[in-house]
Amino acid sequence: MGFWDFLTNIFGTRNERVIEDLIPVLEEVNSRESDLQKQSDTQLREMTSGLRLRLVKGETVEDIMADAFALVREASVRVLKMRHFDVQVYGAIILHQGKISEMKTGEGKTLVATMPSFLNALEPSEEWLELAEKRWGEDWDKWIFEP
């Protein structure tokens, strides 16, 4: 066994270390699944507005990532009849981080992309914020999040 093999046995491969860092986010996404299954479609839409409001109030996309990804997973189950597997959630986190996630044909790249796409679409633009403030003032809890 060579020196590099020895180090790999102790510390793991680079991919294993990356995945290990993603486990807490995956666990958060998975922990929300049963609660979201009990919600109506209307309640899920309201949760989307709530996520955008959290961003307006100062949270970051990283703060809401697990909630957003869990919401996308549930919406996907309802609309597409397709549930994101854990490895697809890992891929979504990696894409959100601006990294490349290699996947073979048929492993669900399109489904993976829905999670970071939704998360990043929640962040309101400056123009939207100006219009919302003109319409609803600073009473953020009453803001209606229209497309």
CSV table of N, CA and C in Angstrom, one decimal:
chain,number,residue,atom,x,y,z
A,1,MET,N,0.9,-1.2,0.0
A,1,MET,CA,0.0,0.0,0.0
A,1,MET,C,0.9,1.2,0.0
A,2,GLY,N,0.6,2.2,-0.9
A,2,GLY,CA,1.4,3.4,-1.0
A,2,GLY,C,0.9,4.4,0.0
A,3,PHE,N,1.7,5.5,0.0
A,3,PHE,CA,1.4,6.6,1.0
A,3,PHE,C,0.0,7.2,0.7
A,4,TRP,N,-0.3,7.4,-0.5
A,4,TRP,CA,-1.6,8.1,-0.8
A,4,TRP,C,-2.8,7.1,-0.5
A,5,ASP,N,-2.6,5.9,-0.7
A,5,ASP,CA,-3.6,4.9,-0.3
A,5,ASP,C,-3.8,4.9,1.2
A,6,PHE,N,-2.7,5.0,1.9
A,6,PHE,CA,-2.7,5.0,3.3
A,6,PHE,C,-3.6,6.3,3.8
A,7,LEU,N,-3.3,7.4,3.2
A,7,LEU,CA,-4.0,8.6,3.6
A,7,LEU,C,-5.5,8.5,3.2
A,8,THR,N,-5.8,8.0,2.1
A,8,THR,CA,-7.2,7.8,1.7
A,8,THR,C,-7.9,6.9,2.6
A,9,ASN,N,-7.3,5.9,3.1
A,9,ASN,CA,-7.9,5.0,4.1
A,9,ASN,C,-8.2,5.7,5.4
A,10,ILE,N,-7.4,6.6,5.7
A,10,ILE,CA,-7.6,7.4,7.0
A,10,ILE,C,-8.6,8.5,6.8
A,11,PHE,N,-8.5,9.3,5.8
A,11,PHE,CA,-9.3,10.5,5.6
A,11,PHE,C,-10.4,10.3,4.6
A,12,GLY,N,-10.4,9.3,3.8
A,12,GLY,CA,-11.4,9.1,2.8
A,12,GLY,C,-11.1,9.8,1.5
A,13,THR,N,-11.8,9.6,0.5
A,13,THR,CA,-11.6,10.3,-0.8
A,13,THR,C,-12.2,11.7,-0.7
A,14,ARG,N,-11.9,12.5,-1.6
A,14,ARG,CA,-12.4,13.9,-1.7
A,14,ARG,C,-13.9,13.8,-1.8
A,15,ASN,N,-14.5,12.9,-2.6
A,15,ASN,CA,-15.9,12.8,-2.8
A,15,ASN,C,-16.6,12.4,-1.5
A,16,GLU,N,-16.0,11.5,-0.8
A,16,GLU,CA,-16.5,11.0,0.5
A,16,GLU,C,-16.6,12.1,1.5
A,17,ARG,N,-15.6,13.0,1.5
A,17,ARG,CA,-15.6,14.1,2.4
A,17,ARG,C,-16.6,15.2,2.1
A,18,VAL,N,-16.8,15.4,0.8
A,18,VAL,CA,-17.8,16.3,0.3
A,18,VAL,C,-19.2,15.8,0.7
A,19,ILE,N,-19.5,14.6,0.4
A,19,ILE,CA,-20.8,14.0,0.8
A,19,ILE,C,-21.0,14.1,2.3
A,20,GLU,N,-20.0,13.8,3.0
A,20,GLU,CA,-20.2,13.8,4.5
A,20,GLU,C,-20.6,15.2,5.0
A,21,ASP,N,-20.1,16.3,4.3
A,21,ASP,CA,-20.5,17.6,4.7
A,21,ASP,C,-22.0,17.9,4.3
A,22,LEU,N,-22.5,17.2,3.3
A,22,LEU,CA,-23.9,17.4,2.9
A,22,LEU,C,-24.9,16.6,3.7
A,23,ILE,N,-24.5,15.7,4.4
A,23,ILE,CA,-25.4,14.8,5.2
A,23,ILE,C,-26.4,15.6,6.1
A,24,PRO,N,-25.9,16.6,6.8
A,24,PRO,CA,-26.9,17.4,7.7
A,24,PRO,C,-28.0,18.1,6.9
A,25,VAL,N,-27.7,18.6,5.7
A,25,VAL,CA,-28.7,19.2,4.9
A,25,VAL,C,-29.7,18.2,4.4
A,26,LEU,N,-29.2,17.0,3.9
A,26,LEU,CA,-30.1,16.0,3.5
A,26,LEU,C,-31.0,15.5,4.7
A,27,GLU,N,-30.5,15.4,5.8
A,27,GLU,CA,-31.3,15.0,7.0
A,27,GLU,C,-32.4,16.0,7.3
A,28,GLU,N,-32.0,17.3,7.1
A,28,GLU,CA,-33.1,18.3,7.4
A,28,GLU,C,-34.2,18.2,6.3
A,29,VAL,N,-33.8,18.0,5.1
A,29,VAL,CA,-34.8,17.8,4.0
A,29,VAL,C,-35.7,16.6,4.3
A,30,ASN,N,-35.1,15.5,4.6
A,30,ASN,CA,-35.8,14.3,4.9
A,30,ASN,C,-36.7,14.4,6.1
A,31,SER,N,-36.3,15.2,7.1
A,31,SER,CA,-37.1,15.3,8.4
A,31,SER,C,-38.4,16.1,8.1
A,32,ARG,N,-38.4,16.9,7.1
A,32,ARG,CA,-39.6,17.7,6.8
A,32,ARG,C,-40.7,17.0,5.9
A,33,GLU,N,-40.3,15.9,5.4
A,33,GLU,CA,-41.1,15.2,4.4
A,33,GLU,C,-42.5,14.8,5.0
A,34,SER,N,-42.6,14.2,6.1
A,34,SER,CA,-43.9,13.7,6.7
A,34,SER,C,-44.8,14.9,7.0
A,35,ASP,N,-44.2,16.0,7.5
A,35,ASP,CA,-45.1,17.2,7.7
A,35,ASP,C,-45.6,17.8,6.4
A,36,LEU,N,-44.8,17.8,5.4
A,36,LEU,CA,-45.3,18.4,4.1
A,36,LEU,C,-46.3,17.5,3.5
A,37,GLN,N,-46.2,16.2,3.7
A,37,GLN,CA,-47.2,15.3,3.1
A,37,GLN,C,-48.6,15.6,3.6
A,38,LYS,N,-48.7,16.1,4.8
A,38,LYS,CA,-50.0,16.4,5.4
A,38,LYS,C,-50.6,17.7,5.0
A,39,GLN,N,-49.8,18.5,4.3
A,39,GLN,CA,-50.3,19.9,3.9
A,39,GLN,C,-51.1,19.8,2.6
A,40,SER,N,-52.0,20.8,2.5
A,40,SER,CA,-52.8,20.9,1.2
A,40,SER,C,-51.9,21.6,0.2
A,41,ASP,N,-52.4,21.6,-1.1
A,41,ASP,CA,-51.7,22.3,-2.1
A,41,ASP,C,-51.6,23.8,-1.8
A,42,THR,N,-52.7,24.3,-1.3
A,42,THR,CA,-52.8,25.7,-1.0
A,42,THR,C,-51.8,26.0,0.1
A,43,GLN,N,-51.6,25.2,1.1
A,43,GLN,CA,-50.7,25.4,2.2
A,43,GLN,C,-49.2,25.4,1.6
A,44,LEU,N,-49.0,24.5,0.7
A,44,LEU,CA,-47.6,24.5,0.1
A,44,LEU,C,-47.3,25.8,-0.7
A,45,ARG,N,-48.3,26.3,-1.4
A,45,ARG,CA,-48.1,27.6,-2.1
A,45,ARG,C,-47.9,28.7,-1.1
A,46,GLU,N,-48.6,28.7,0.1
A,46,GLU,CA,-48.3,29.7,1.1
A,46,GLU,C,-46.9,29.5,1.7
A,47,MET,N,-46.5,28.3,1.8
A,47,MET,CA,-45.1,28.1,2.3
A,47,MET,C,-44.1,28.7,1.4
A,48,THR,N,-44.3,28.7,0.1
A,48,THR,CA,-43.5,29.3,-0.9
A,48,THR,C,-43.4,30.8,-0.6
A,49,SER,N,-44.5,31.4,-0.4
A,49,SER,CA,-44.5,32.8,0.0
A,49,SER,C,-43.8,33.1,1.3
A,50,GLY,N,-43.9,32.2,2.2
A,50,GLY,CA,-43.2,32.3,3.5
A,50,GLY,C,-41.7,32.2,3.3
A,51,LEU,N,-41.3,31.4,2.4
A,51,LEU,CA,-39.8,31.3,2.2
A,51,LEU,C,-39.3,32.6,1.6
A,52,ARG,N,-40.0,33.2,0.7
A,52,ARG,CA,-39.6,34.4,0.1
A,52,ARG,C,-39.6,35.5,1.2
A,53,LEU,N,-40.6,35.5,2.0
A,53,LEU,CA,-40.7,36.5,3.1
A,53,LEU,C,-39.5,36.4,4.0
A,54,ARG,N,-39.1,35.1,4.3
A,54,ARG,CA,-37.9,34.9,5.2
A,54,ARG,C,-36.6,35.6,4.5
A,55,LEU,N,-36.5,35.5,3.2
A,55,LEU,CA,-35.4,36.1,2.5
A,55,LEU,C,-35.5,37.6,2.6
A,56,VAL,N,-36.7,38.2,2.5
A,56,VAL,CA,-36.9,39.6,2.6
A,56,VAL,C,-36.5,40.1,4.0
A,57,LYS,N,-36.8,39.3,5.0
A,57,LYS,CA,-36.5,39.7,6.3
A,57,LYS,C,-35.0,39.5,6.7
A,58,GLY,N,-34.2,39.0,5.8
A,58,GLY,CA,-32.8,38.9,6.1
A,58,GLY,C,-32.1,37.5,6.1
A,59,GLU,N,-32.9,36.5,6.0
A,59,GLU,CA,-32.3,35.1,6.0
A,59,GLU,C,-31.7,35.0,4.6
A,60,THR,N,-30.8,34.0,4.5
A,60,THR,CA,-30.1,33.7,3.2
A,60,THR,C,-30.7,32.5,2.6
A,61,VAL,N,-30.3,32.3,1.3
A,61,VAL,CA,-30.8,31.1,0.6
A,61,VAL,C,-30.3,29.8,1.3
A,62,GLU,N,-29.1,29.9,1.9
A,62,GLU,CA,-28.6,28.7,2.7
A,62,GLU,C,-29.4,28.5,3.9
A,63,ASP,N,-30.0,29.5,4.5
A,63,ASP,CA,-30.8,29.3,5.7
A,63,ASP,C,-32.1,28.6,5.4
A,64,ILE,N,-32.6,28.8,4.2
A,64,ILE,CA,-33.9,28.3,3.8
A,64,ILE,C,-33.8,27.0,2.9
A,65,MET,N,-32.6,26.7,2.5
A,65,MET,CA,-32.4,25.6,1.5
A,65,MET,C,-33.1,24.3,1.9
A,66,ALA,N,-33.0,23.8,3.1
A,66,ALA,CA,-33.6,22.5,3.4
A,66,ALA,C,-35.1,22.6,3.3
A,67,ASP,N,-35.7,23.7,3.7
A,67,ASP,CA,-37.2,23.9,3.6
A,67,ASP,C,-37.6,24.0,2.1
A,68,ALA,N,-36.8,24.7,1.3
A,68,ALA,CA,-37.1,24.9,-0.1
A,68,ALA,C,-37.0,23.5,-0.8
A,69,PHE,N,-35.9,22.8,-0.5
A,69,PHE,CA,-35.7,21.5,-1.2
A,69,PHE,C,-36.8,20.5,-0.8
A,70,ALA,N,-37.2,20.5,0.5
A,70,ALA,CA,-38.3,19.6,0.9
A,70,ALA,C,-39.6,20.0,0.2
A,71,LEU,N,-39.8,21.3,0.1
A,71,LEU,CA,-41.1,21.7,-0.6
A,71,LEU,C,-41.1,21.3,-2.1
A,72,VAL,N,-39.9,21.4,-2.7
A,72,VAL,CA,-39.8,21.0,-4.1
A,72,VAL,C,-40.0,19.5,-4.3
A,73,ARG,N,-39.5,18.7,-3.3
A,73,ARG,CA,-39.6,17.3,-3.4
A,73,ARG,C,-41.1,16.9,-3.3
A,74,GLU,N,-41.8,17.5,-2.3
A,74,GLU,CA,-43.2,17.2,-2.1
A,74,GLU,C,-44.0,17.6,-3.4
A,75,ALA,N,-43.7,18.8,-3.9
A,75,ALA,CA,-44.5,19.2,-5.1
A,75,ALA,C,-44.2,18.3,-6.3
A,76,SER,N,-43.0,17.8,-6.4
A,76,SER,CA,-42.6,16.9,-7.4
A,76,SER,C,-43.4,15.6,-7.3
A,77,VAL,N,-43.5,15.1,-6.1
A,77,VAL,CA,-44.3,13.9,-5.9
A,77,VAL,C,-45.8,14.1,-6.3
A,78,ARG,N,-46.3,15.2,-6.0
A,78,ARG,CA,-47.7,15.5,-6.3
A,78,ARG,C,-48.0,15.7,-7.7
A,79,VAL,N,-47.1,16.5,-8.4
A,79,VAL,CA,-47.4,16.9,-9.7
A,79,VAL,C,-46.8,15.9,-10.8
A,80,LEU,N,-45.5,15.5,-10.5
A,80,LEU,CA,-44.8,14.6,-11.5
A,80,LEU,C,-44.9,13.2,-11.1
A,81,LYS,N,-45.3,12.9,-9.9
A,81,LYS,CA,-45.3,11.5,-9.4
A,81,LYS,C,-43.9,11.0,-9.4
A,82,MET,N,-42.9,11.9,-9.1
A,82,MET,CA,-41.5,11.5,-9.0
A,82,MET,C,-40.9,12.1,-7.8
A,83,ARG,N,-40.3,11.3,-6.9
A,83,ARG,CA,-39.7,11.8,-5.7
A,83,ARG,C,-38.2,11.8,-5.8
A,84,HIS,N,-37.6,12.9,-5.4
A,84,HIS,CA,-36.1,13.0,-5.5
A,84,HIS,C,-35.5,12.0,-4.5
A,85,PHE,N,-34.6,11.2,-5.0
A,85,PHE,CA,-33.9,10.3,-4.2
A,85,PHE,C,-32.8,11.1,-3.4
A,86,ASP,N,-32.3,10.5,-2.3
A,86,ASP,CA,-31.3,11.2,-1.6
A,86,ASP,C,-30.1,11.7,-2.4
A,87,VAL,N,-29.6,10.8,-3.3
A,87,VAL,CA,-28.5,11.2,-4.2
A,87,VAL,C,-28.8,12.4,-5.1
A,88,GLN,N,-30.1,12.5,-5.4
A,88,GLN,CA,-30.5,13.7,-6.2
A,88,GLN,C,-30.5,15.0,-5.4
A,89,VAL,N,-30.9,14.8,-4.1
A,89,VAL,CA,-30.8,16.0,-3.2
A,89,VAL,C,-29.3,16.4,-3.0
A,90,TYR,N,-28.4,15.4,-2.9
A,90,TYR,CA,-27.0,15.7,-2.8
A,90,TYR,C,-26.6,16.5,-4.1
A,91,GLY,N,-27.0,16.0,-5.2
A,91,GLY,CA,-26.7,16.7,-6.5
A,91,GLY,C,-27.3,18.1,-6.5
A,92,ALA,N,-28.5,18.3,-6.0
A,92,ALA,CA,-29.1,19.7,-5.9
A,92,ALA,C,-28.2,20.6,-5.0
A,93,ILE,N,-27.8,20.1,-3.9
A,93,ILE,CA,-27.0,21.0,-3.0
A,93,ILE,C,-25.7,21.4,-3.7
A,94,ILE,N,-25.1,20.4,-4.4
A,94,ILE,CA,-23.8,20.6,-5.1
A,94,ILE,C,-24.0,21.7,-6.2
A,95,LEU,N,-25.1,21.5,-7.0
A,95,LEU,CA,-25.4,22.5,-8.0
A,95,LEU,C,-25.6,23.9,-7.4
A,96,HIS,N,-26.3,24.0,-6.3
A,96,HIS,CA,-26.6,25.3,-5.6
A,96,HIS,C,-25.3,25.9,-5.2
A,97,GLN,N,-24.3,25.1,-4.8
A,97,GLN,CA,-23.0,25.6,-4.4
A,97,GLN,C,-22.1,26.0,-5.6
A,98,GLY,N,-22.7,25.9,-6.8
A,98,GLY,CA,-21.9,26.3,-8.0
A,98,GLY,C,-20.9,25.3,-8.5
A,99,LYS,N,-21.0,24.1,-8.0
A,99,LYS,CA,-20.1,23.0,-8.3
A,99,LYS,C,-20.8,22.1,-9.4
A,100,ILE,N,-20.0,21.2,-9.9
A,100,ILE,CA,-20.5,20.3,-10.9
A,100,ILE,C,-20.8,18.9,-10.3
A,101,SER,N,-22.0,18.4,-10.6
A,101,SER,CA,-22.4,17.1,-10.1
A,101,SER,C,-22.6,16.2,-11.3
A,102,GLU,N,-21.7,15.2,-11.5
A,102,GLU,CA,-21.7,14.3,-12.6
A,102,GLU,C,-22.7,13.2,-12.4
A,103,MET,N,-23.6,13.1,-13.4
A,103,MET,CA,-24.6,12.0,-13.3
A,103,MET,C,-24.7,11.4,-14.6
A,104,LYS,N,-25.0,10.1,-14.6
A,104,LYS,CA,-25.2,9.3,-15.9
A,104,LYS,C,-26.6,9.6,-16.5
A,105,THR,N,-26.7,9.1,-17.7
A,105,THR,CA,-28.0,9.2,-18.3
A,105,THR,C,-29.0,8.4,-17.5
A,106,GLY,N,-30.2,9.0,-17.3
A,106,GLY,CA,-31.3,8.4,-16.6
A,106,GLY,C,-31.2,8.5,-15.1
A,107,GLU,N,-30.3,9.3,-14.6
A,107,GLU,CA,-30.2,9.4,-13.1
A,107,GLU,C,-30.9,10.6,-12.6
A,108,GLY,N,-31.6,11.3,-13.4
A,108,GLY,CA,-32.5,12.4,-12.9
A,108,GLY,C,-31.9,13.8,-12.9
A,109,LYS,N,-31.1,14.2,-13.8
A,109,LYS,CA,-30.4,15.5,-13.8
A,109,LYS,C,-31.5,16.6,-13.8
A,110,THR,N,-32.5,16.4,-14.7
A,110,THR,CA,-33.5,17.4,-14.8
A,110,THR,C,-34.3,17.6,-13.4
A,111,LEU,N,-34.6,16.5,-12.8
A,111,LEU,CA,-35.3,16.6,-11.5
A,111,LEU,C,-34.4,17.2,-10.5
A,112,VAL,N,-33.1,16.9,-10.5
A,112,VAL,CA,-32.1,17.5,-9.6
A,112,VAL,C,-32.1,19.0,-9.7
A,113,ALA,N,-32.2,19.5,-11.0
A,113,ALA,CA,-32.1,20.9,-11.2
A,113,ALA,C,-33.3,21.7,-10.7
A,114,THR,N,-34.4,21.0,-10.5
A,114,THR,CA,-35.6,21.8,-10.0
A,114,THR,C,-35.3,22.4,-8.6
A,115,MET,N,-34.6,21.7,-7.8
A,115,MET,CA,-34.4,22.2,-6.4
A,115,MET,C,-33.6,23.5,-6.3
A,116,PRO,N,-32.4,23.5,-6.9
A,116,PRO,CA,-31.7,24.8,-6.8
A,116,PRO,C,-32.3,25.9,-7.7
A,117,SER,N,-33.0,25.5,-8.7
A,117,SER,CA,-33.7,26.5,-9.6
A,117,SER,C,-34.8,27.2,-8.7
A,118,PHE,N,-35.6,26.4,-8.0
A,118,PHE,CA,-36.6,26.9,-7.2
A,118,PHE,C,-36.0,27.8,-6.1
A,119,LEU,N,-35.0,27.3,-5.4
A,119,LEU,CA,-34.4,28.1,-4.3
A,119,LEU,C,-33.9,29.4,-4.8
A,120,ASN,N,-33.2,29.5,-5.9
A,120,ASN,CA,-32.6,30.7,-6.3
A,120,ASN,C,-33.7,31.6,-6.9
A,121,ALA,N,-34.8,31.1,-7.4
A,121,ALA,CA,-35.9,31.9,-7.9
A,121,ALA,C,-36.7,32.6,-6.8
A,122,LEU,N,-36.5,32.1,-5.6
A,122,LEU,CA,-37.2,32.8,-4.5
A,122,LEU,C,-36.7,34.1,-4.1
A,123,GLU,N,-35.4,34.3,-4.4
A,123,GLU,CA,-34.8,35.6,-4.0
A,123,GLU,C,-35.4,36.7,-4.8
A,124,PRO,N,-36.0,37.7,-4.1
A,124,PRO,CA,-36.7,38.8,-4.8
A,124,PRO,C,-35.7,39.8,-5.3
A,125,SER,N,-36.0,40.3,-6.5
A,125,SER,CA,-35.1,41.3,-7.1
A,125,SER,C,-35.4,42.6,-6.5
A,126,GLU,N,-34.4,43.5,-6.7
A,126,GLU,CA,-34.6,44.9,-6.1
A,126,GLU,C,-35.9,45.5,-6.7
A,127,GLU,N,-36.1,45.3,-8.0
A,127,GLU,CA,-37.3,45.9,-8.6
A,127,GLU,C,-38.6,45.4,-7.9
A,128,TRP,N,-38.6,44.1,-7.6
A,128,TRP,CA,-39.8,43.5,-7.0
A,128,TRP,C,-39.9,44.0,-5.6
A,129,LEU,N,-38.8,44.2,-4.9
A,129,LEU,CA,-38.9,44.7,-3.5
A,129,LEU,C,-39.5,46.1,-3.5
A,130,GLU,N,-39.0,47.0,-4.5
A,130,GLU,CA,-39.5,48.3,-4.5
A,130,GLU,C,-41.0,48.4,-4.8
A,131,LEU,N,-41.5,47.5,-5.7
A,131,LEU,CA,-42.9,47.5,-6.1
A,131,LEU,C,-43.7,47.0,-4.9
A,132,ALA,N,-43.2,46.0,-4.2
A,132,ALA,CA,-43.9,45.4,-3.0
A,132,ALA,C,-44.0,46.4,-1.9
A,133,GLU,N,-42.9,47.2,-1.7
A,133,GLU,CA,-42.9,48.2,-0.6
A,133,GLU,C,-43.9,49.3,-0.9
A,134,LYS,N,-44.0,49.7,-2.2
A,134,LYS,CA,-45.0,50.7,-2.6
A,134,LYS,C,-46.4,50.2,-2.4
A,135,ARG,N,-46.6,49.0,-2.7
A,135,ARG,CA,-48.0,48.4,-2.6
A,135,ARG,C,-48.4,48.1,-1.2
A,136,TRP,N,-47.5,47.5,-0.4
A,136,TRP,CA,-47.8,47.0,0.9
A,136,TRP,C,-47.1,47.7,2.1
A,137,GLY,N,-46.2,48.6,1.8
A,137,GLY,CA,-45.5,49.3,2.9
A,137,GLY,C,-44.5,48.3,3.6
A,138,GLU,N,-44.2,48.6,4.8
A,138,GLU,CA,-43.2,47.8,5.5
A,138,GLU,C,-43.9,46.7,6.4
A,139,ASP,N,-45.2,46.6,6.3
A,139,ASP,CA,-45.9,45.5,7.0
A,139,ASP,C,-45.7,44.2,6.2
A,140,TRP,N,-44.4,43.6,6.3
A,140,TRP,CA,-44.0,42.5,5.5
A,140,TRP,C,-44.9,41.3,5.6
A,141,ASP,N,-45.5,41.1,6.7
A,141,ASP,CA,-46.3,39.9,6.9
A,141,ASP,C,-47.6,39.9,6.1
A,142,LYS,N,-48.0,41.1,5.6
A,142,LYS,CA,-49.2,41.2,4.8
A,142,LYS,C,-48.9,41.2,3.3
A,143,TRP,N,-47.6,41.1,2.9
A,143,TRP,CA,-47.2,41.1,1.5
A,143,TRP,C,-47.8,39.9,0.8
A,144,ILE,N,-48.3,40.1,-0.4
A,144,ILE,CA,-48.7,39.0,-1.2
A,144,ILE,C,-47.7,38.8,-2.2
A,145,PHE,N,-47.3,37.6,-2.4
A,145,PHE,CA,-46.2,37.3,-3.3
A,145,PHE,C,-46.8,36.8,-4.6
A,146,GLU,N,-46.9,37.7,-5.5
A,146,GLU,CA,-47.5,37.4,-6.8
A,146,GLU,C,-46.3,37.2,-7.8
A,147,PRO,N,-46.5,36.4,-8.8
A,147,PRO,CA,-45.5,36.1,-9.8
A,147,PRO,C,-45.1,37.4,-10.6
